Short mmCIF file of C-alpha atoms in Angstrom, two decimals:
data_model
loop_
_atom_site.label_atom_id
_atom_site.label_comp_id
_atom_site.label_asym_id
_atom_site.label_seq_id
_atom_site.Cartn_x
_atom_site.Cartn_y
_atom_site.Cartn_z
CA UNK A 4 -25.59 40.97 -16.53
CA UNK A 5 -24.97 39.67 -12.79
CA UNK A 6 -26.84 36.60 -13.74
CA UNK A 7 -24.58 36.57 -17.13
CA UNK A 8 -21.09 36.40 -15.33
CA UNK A 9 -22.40 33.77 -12.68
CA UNK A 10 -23.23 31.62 -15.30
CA UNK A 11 -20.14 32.14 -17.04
CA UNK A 12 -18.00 31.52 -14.24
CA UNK A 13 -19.70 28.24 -12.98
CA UNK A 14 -19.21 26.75 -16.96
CA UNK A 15 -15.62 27.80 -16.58
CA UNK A 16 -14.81 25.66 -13.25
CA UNK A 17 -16.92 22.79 -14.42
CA UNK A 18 -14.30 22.81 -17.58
CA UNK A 19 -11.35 23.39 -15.50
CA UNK A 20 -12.63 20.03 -13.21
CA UNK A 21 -13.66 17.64 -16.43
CA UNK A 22 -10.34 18.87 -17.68
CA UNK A 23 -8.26 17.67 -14.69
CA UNK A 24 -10.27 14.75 -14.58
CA UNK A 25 -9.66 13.94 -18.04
CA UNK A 26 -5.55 14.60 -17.09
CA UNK A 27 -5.99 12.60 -14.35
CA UNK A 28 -7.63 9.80 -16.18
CA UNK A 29 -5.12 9.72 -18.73
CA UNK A 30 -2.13 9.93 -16.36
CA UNK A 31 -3.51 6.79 -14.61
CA UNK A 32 -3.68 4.91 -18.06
CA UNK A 33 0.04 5.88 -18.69
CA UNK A 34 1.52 5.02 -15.52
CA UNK A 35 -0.79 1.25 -16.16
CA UNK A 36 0.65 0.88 -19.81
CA UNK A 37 4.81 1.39 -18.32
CA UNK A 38 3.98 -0.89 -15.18
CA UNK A 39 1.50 -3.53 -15.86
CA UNK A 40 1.42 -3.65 -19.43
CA UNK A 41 5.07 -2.99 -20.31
CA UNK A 42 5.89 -4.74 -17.01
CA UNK A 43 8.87 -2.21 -16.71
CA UNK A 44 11.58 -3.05 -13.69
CA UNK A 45 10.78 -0.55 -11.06
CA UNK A 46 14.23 1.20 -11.51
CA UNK A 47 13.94 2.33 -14.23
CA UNK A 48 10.98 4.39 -13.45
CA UNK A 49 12.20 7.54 -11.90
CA UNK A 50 10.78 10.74 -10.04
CA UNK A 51 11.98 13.60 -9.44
CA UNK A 52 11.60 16.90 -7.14
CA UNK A 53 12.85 20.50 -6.54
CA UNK A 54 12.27 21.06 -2.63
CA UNK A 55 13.10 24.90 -1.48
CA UNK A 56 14.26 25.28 1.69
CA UNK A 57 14.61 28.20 4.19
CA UNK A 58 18.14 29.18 5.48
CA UNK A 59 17.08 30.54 8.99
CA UNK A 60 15.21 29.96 12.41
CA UNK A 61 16.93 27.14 13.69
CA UNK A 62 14.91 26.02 16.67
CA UNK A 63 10.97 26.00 17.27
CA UNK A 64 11.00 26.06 21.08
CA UNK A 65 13.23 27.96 23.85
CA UNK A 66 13.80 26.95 26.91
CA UNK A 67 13.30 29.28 29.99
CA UNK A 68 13.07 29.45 33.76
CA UNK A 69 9.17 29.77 34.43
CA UNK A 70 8.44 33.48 35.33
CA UNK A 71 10.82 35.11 32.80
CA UNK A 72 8.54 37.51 31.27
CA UNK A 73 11.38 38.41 28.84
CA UNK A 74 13.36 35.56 26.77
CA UNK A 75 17.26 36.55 24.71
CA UNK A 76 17.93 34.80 21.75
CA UNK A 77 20.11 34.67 19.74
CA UNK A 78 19.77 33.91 16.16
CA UNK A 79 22.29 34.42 13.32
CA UNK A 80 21.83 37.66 11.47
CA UNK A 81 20.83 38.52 7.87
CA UNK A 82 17.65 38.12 6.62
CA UNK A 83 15.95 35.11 5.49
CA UNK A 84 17.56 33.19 2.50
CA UNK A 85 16.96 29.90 0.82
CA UNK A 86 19.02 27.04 -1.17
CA UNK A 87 16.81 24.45 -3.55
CA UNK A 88 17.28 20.91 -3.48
CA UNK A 89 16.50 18.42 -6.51
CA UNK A 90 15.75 14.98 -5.27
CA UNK A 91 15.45 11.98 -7.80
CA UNK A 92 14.91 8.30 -6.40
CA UNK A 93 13.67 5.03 -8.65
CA UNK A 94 10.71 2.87 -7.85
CA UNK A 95 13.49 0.33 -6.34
CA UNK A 96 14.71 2.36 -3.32
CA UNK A 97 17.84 3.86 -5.75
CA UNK A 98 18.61 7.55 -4.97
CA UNK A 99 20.40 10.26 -7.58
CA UNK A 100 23.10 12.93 -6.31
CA UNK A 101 21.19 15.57 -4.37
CA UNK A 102 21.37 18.75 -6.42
CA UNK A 103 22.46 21.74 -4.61
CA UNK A 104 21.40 24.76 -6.40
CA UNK A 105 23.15 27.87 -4.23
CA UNK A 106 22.92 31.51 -4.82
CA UNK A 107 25.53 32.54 -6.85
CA UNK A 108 27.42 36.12 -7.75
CA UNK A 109 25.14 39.01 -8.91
CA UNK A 110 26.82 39.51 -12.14
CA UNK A 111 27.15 35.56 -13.52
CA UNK A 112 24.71 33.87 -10.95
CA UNK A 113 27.53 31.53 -10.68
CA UNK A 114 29.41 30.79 -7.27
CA UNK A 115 33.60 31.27 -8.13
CA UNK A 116 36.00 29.20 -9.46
CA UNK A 117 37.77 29.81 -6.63
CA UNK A 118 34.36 29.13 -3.70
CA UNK A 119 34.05 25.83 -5.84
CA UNK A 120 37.56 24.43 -5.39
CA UNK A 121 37.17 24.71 -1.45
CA UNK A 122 34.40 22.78 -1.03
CA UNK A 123 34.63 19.12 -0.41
CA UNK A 124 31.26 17.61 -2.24
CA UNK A 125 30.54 13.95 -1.29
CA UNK A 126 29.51 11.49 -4.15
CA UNK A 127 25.88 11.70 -3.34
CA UNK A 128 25.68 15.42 -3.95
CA UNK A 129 25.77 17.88 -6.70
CA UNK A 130 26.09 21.39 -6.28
CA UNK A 131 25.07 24.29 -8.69
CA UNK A 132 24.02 28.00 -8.33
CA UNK A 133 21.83 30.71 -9.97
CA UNK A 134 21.31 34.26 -8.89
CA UNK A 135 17.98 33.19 -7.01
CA UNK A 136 19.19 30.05 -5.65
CA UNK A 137 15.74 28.74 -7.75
CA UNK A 138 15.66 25.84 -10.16
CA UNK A 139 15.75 26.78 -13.92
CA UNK A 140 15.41 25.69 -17.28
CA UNK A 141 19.17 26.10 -17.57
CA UNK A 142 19.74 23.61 -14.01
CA UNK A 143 17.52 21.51 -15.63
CA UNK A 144 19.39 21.03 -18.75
CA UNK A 145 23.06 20.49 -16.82
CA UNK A 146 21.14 17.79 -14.58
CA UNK A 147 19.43 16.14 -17.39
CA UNK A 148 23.42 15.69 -19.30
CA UNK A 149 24.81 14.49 -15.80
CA UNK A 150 22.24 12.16 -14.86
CA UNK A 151 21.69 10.01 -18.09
CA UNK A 152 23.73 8.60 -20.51
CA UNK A 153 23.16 8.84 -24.02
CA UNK A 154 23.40 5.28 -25.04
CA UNK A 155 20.57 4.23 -22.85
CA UNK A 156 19.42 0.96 -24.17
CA UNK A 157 15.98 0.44 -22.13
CA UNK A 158 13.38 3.51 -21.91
CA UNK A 159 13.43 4.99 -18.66
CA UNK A 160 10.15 7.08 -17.55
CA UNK A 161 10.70 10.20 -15.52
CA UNK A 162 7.84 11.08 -13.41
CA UNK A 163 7.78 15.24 -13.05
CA UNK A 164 5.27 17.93 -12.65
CA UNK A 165 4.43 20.96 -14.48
CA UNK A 166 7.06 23.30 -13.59
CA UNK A 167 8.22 25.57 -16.36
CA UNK A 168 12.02 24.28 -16.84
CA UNK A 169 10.27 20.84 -17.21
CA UNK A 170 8.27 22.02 -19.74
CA UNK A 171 11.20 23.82 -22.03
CA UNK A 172 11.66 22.16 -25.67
CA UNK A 173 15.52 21.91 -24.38
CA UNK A 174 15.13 19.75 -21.26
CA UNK A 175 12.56 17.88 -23.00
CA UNK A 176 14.44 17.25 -26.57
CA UNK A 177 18.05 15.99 -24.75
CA UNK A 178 15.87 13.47 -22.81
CA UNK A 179 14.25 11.92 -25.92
CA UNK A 180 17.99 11.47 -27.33
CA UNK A 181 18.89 9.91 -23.69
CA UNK A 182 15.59 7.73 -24.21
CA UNK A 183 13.63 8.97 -21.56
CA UNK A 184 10.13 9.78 -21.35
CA UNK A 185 8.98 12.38 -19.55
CA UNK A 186 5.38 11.30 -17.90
CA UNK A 187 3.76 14.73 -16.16
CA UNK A 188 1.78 14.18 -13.23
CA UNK A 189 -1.87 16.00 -13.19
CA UNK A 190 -1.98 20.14 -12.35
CA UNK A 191 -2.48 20.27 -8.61
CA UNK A 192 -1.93 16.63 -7.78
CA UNK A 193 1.48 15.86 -7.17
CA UNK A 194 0.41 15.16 -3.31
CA UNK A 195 -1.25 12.76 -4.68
CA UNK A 196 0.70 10.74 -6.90
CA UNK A 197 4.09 12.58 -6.90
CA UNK A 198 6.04 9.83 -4.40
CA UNK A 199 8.98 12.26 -3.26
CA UNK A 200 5.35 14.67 -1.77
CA UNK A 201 3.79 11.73 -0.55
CA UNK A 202 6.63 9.87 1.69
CA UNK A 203 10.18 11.03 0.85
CA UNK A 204 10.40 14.91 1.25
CA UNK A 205 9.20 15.07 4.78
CA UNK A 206 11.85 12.33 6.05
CA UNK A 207 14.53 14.29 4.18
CA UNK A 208 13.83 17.34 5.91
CA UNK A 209 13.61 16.16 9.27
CA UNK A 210 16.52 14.00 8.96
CA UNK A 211 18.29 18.11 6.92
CA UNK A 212 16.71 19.58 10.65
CA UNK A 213 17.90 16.76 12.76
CA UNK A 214 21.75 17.00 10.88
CA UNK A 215 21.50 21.24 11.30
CA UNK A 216 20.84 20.62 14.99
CA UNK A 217 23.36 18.84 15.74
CA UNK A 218 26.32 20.29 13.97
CA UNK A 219 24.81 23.65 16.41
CA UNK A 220 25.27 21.85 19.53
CA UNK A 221 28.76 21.91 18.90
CA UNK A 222 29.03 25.52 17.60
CA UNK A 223 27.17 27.68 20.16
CA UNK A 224 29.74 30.80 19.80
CA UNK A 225 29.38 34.13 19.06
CA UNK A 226 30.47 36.71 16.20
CA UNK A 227 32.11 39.66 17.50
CA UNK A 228 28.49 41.97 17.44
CA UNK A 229 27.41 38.69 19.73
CA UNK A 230 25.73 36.73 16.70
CA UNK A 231 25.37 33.10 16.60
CA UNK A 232 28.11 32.01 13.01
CA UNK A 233 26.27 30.68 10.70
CA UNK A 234 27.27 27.76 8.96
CA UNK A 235 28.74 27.71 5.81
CA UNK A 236 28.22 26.10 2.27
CA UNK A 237 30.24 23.46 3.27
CA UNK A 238 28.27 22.89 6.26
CA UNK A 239 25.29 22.68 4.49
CA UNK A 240 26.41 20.44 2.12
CA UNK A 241 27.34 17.86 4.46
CA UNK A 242 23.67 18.62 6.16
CA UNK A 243 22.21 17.02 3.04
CA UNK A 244 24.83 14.83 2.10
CA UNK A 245 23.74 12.89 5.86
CA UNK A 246 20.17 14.03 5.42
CA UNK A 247 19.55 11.76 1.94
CA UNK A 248 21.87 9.06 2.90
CA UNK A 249 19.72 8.32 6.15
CA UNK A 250 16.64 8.34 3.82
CA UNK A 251 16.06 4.47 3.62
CA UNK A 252 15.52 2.87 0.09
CA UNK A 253 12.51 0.86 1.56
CA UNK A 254 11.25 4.67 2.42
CA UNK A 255 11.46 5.30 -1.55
CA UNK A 256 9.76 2.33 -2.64
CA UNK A 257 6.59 2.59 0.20
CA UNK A 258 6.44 6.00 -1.46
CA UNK A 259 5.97 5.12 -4.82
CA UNK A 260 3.31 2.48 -3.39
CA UNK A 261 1.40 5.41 -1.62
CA UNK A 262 1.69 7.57 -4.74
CA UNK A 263 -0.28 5.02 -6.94
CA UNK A 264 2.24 4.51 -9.14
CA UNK A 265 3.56 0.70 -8.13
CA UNK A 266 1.15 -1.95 -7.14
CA UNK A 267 3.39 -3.03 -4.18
CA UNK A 268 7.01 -2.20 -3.04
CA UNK A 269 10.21 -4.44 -4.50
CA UNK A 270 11.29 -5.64 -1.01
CA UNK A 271 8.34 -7.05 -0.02
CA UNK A 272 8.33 -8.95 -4.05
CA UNK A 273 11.99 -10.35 -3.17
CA UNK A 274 10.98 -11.56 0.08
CA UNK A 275 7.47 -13.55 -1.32
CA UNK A 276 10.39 -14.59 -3.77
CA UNK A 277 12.09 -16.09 -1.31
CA UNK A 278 9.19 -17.65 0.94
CA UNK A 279 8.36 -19.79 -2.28
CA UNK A 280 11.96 -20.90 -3.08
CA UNK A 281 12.21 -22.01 0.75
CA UNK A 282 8.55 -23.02 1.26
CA UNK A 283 9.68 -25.55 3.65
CA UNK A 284 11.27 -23.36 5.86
CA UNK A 285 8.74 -21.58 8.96
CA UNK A 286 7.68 -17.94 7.44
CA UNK A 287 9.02 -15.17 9.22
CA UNK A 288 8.63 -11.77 8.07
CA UNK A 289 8.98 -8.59 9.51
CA UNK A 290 8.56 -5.17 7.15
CA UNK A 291 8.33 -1.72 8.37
CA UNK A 292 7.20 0.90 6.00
CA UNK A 293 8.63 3.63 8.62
CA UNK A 294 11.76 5.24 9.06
CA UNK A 295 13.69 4.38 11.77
CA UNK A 296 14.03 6.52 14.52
CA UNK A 297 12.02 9.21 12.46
CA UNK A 298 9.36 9.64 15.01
CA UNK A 299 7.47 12.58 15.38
CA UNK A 300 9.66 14.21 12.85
CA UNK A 301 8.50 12.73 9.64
CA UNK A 302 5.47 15.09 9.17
CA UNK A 303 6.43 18.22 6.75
CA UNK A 304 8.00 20.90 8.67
CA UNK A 305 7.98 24.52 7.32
CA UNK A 306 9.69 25.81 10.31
CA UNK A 307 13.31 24.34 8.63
CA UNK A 308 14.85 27.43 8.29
CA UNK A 309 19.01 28.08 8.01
CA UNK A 310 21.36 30.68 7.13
CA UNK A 311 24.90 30.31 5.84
CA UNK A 312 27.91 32.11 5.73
CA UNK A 313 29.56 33.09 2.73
CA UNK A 314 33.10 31.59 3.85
CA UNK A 315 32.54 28.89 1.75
#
């Protein structure tokens, strides 16, 4: 019987990993057929991203006089919440709004009429709400109508994974009227060919970190029960409003390189362009595929962690 069930289970993984392979495999040959064989303009091939993030734990390190045995501080209160971020971004450096998705009321999951007509959203933000502050089929839907027109001429391909609102008939009927085809990238491998994973997310966040610390330089006072304010939806909107715009596009289109899914990035195409047209002239060239001042903060950090106030 033992011998039975090991058997058994050793068939099963061997056809879970010839299935992914197979996914894999036929992923590949898509993404070949829209770039190589379609020869498709890198902006119109899209991908997109729900990041969550946590609202809390604003710094990683305290300083301290050495000898202290005991260290205060002083943290906002409430317990840990979140907000979710959508990120979109073509294969030519172009970014979509960044959607917001807050938590909204208990009853509706929707933040108030009156909440909404306070805040000041930039242009290169979008905010929504739900009762869990998570993406859903119904977010999904709203982004799909406010992100592409229906009189697309030209295909577009949107590069997603296998999250369940991406999966509903809804989402995936209204982007076959808006002409867009919906490529999913293999179970388990979007760090490998999902470019906002592979070279955008982390820069976002550390540039969301860098914006949260310093707005809190500036705002070091106390609640009345001797709690640091937290900020408030406002505050965090302008965190990622700054955080996306200082993503660069040449950021974008590396990570699309990295994820397998162009051959080479657009900016380095226009330049060898360029270098032909003006063959006469000495070649000088200089391309960086890192962020500027990014540093040591473009690895993934799980320690971003916020809280907001409810002001507004």
């Amino acid at each position: 019987m033992f011998c039975q069930a090991f058997l058994f289970s050793k068939f099963k993984r061997l056809a879970e990993d010839l299935f992914l392979q197979l996914e894999e495999h036929v992923f590949m040959e898509r993404v070949e057929e829209i770039v190589a064989v379609n020869n498709t303009h890198p902006s119109r091939i899209i991908n997109f991203d729900q990041t969550s993030v946590l609202l809390q734990n604003t710094y990683g390190k305290t300083l301290s006089p050495i000898g202290v045995k005991q260290v205060h501080v002083i943290q906002p209160p409430g317990e840990k919440e979140r907000f979710t971020v959508g990120l979109a971004v073509t294969g030519d450096g172009q970014k979509f709004p960044a959607a917001i998705v807050f938590k909204g009321g208990v009853k509706t999951g929707q933040l108030s009429a009156n909440i909404l007509g306070k805040l000041k959203i930039p242009d290169n933000v979008r905010v929504f709400s739900t009762r869990t502050a998570w993406w859903n089929s119904r977010i999904d839907h709203e982004w799909i109508k406010q992100s592409f027109e229906e009189d697309t001429q030209n295909t577009l391909y949107l590069i997603r994974d296998h999250f369940a609102a991406h999966l509903k008939f809804e989402s995936r009927e209204l982007l076959e009227s808006r002409n867009v085809d919906q490529v999913f990238i293999p179970r388990g491998m979007t760090g490998t060919y999902q470019p906002l994973d592979v070279g955008i997310n982390a820069p976002f966040k550390a540039n969301l970190k860098r914006a949260y610390h310093e707005w809190r330089k500036e705002r070091a006072e106390l609640t009345g029960k001797g709690y640091l304010r937290k900020p408030s939806r406002q505050d965090f909107i302008d965190f990622v409003s700054q955080a996306w715009a200082d993503v660069n596009p040449e950021t974008i289109e590396n990570a699309f390189v990295g994820a397998q899914i162009l051959p080479e990035p657009t900016y380095m195409i226009a330049n060898e362009q360029t270098s032909v047209e003006n063959d006469e002239a000495p070649l000088e060239f200089s391309f960086s595929s890192i962020e500027e001042n990014s540093g040591d903060e473009v690895a993934e950090d799980s320690s971003l962690e916020y809280s907001f106030s409810t002001d507004y």
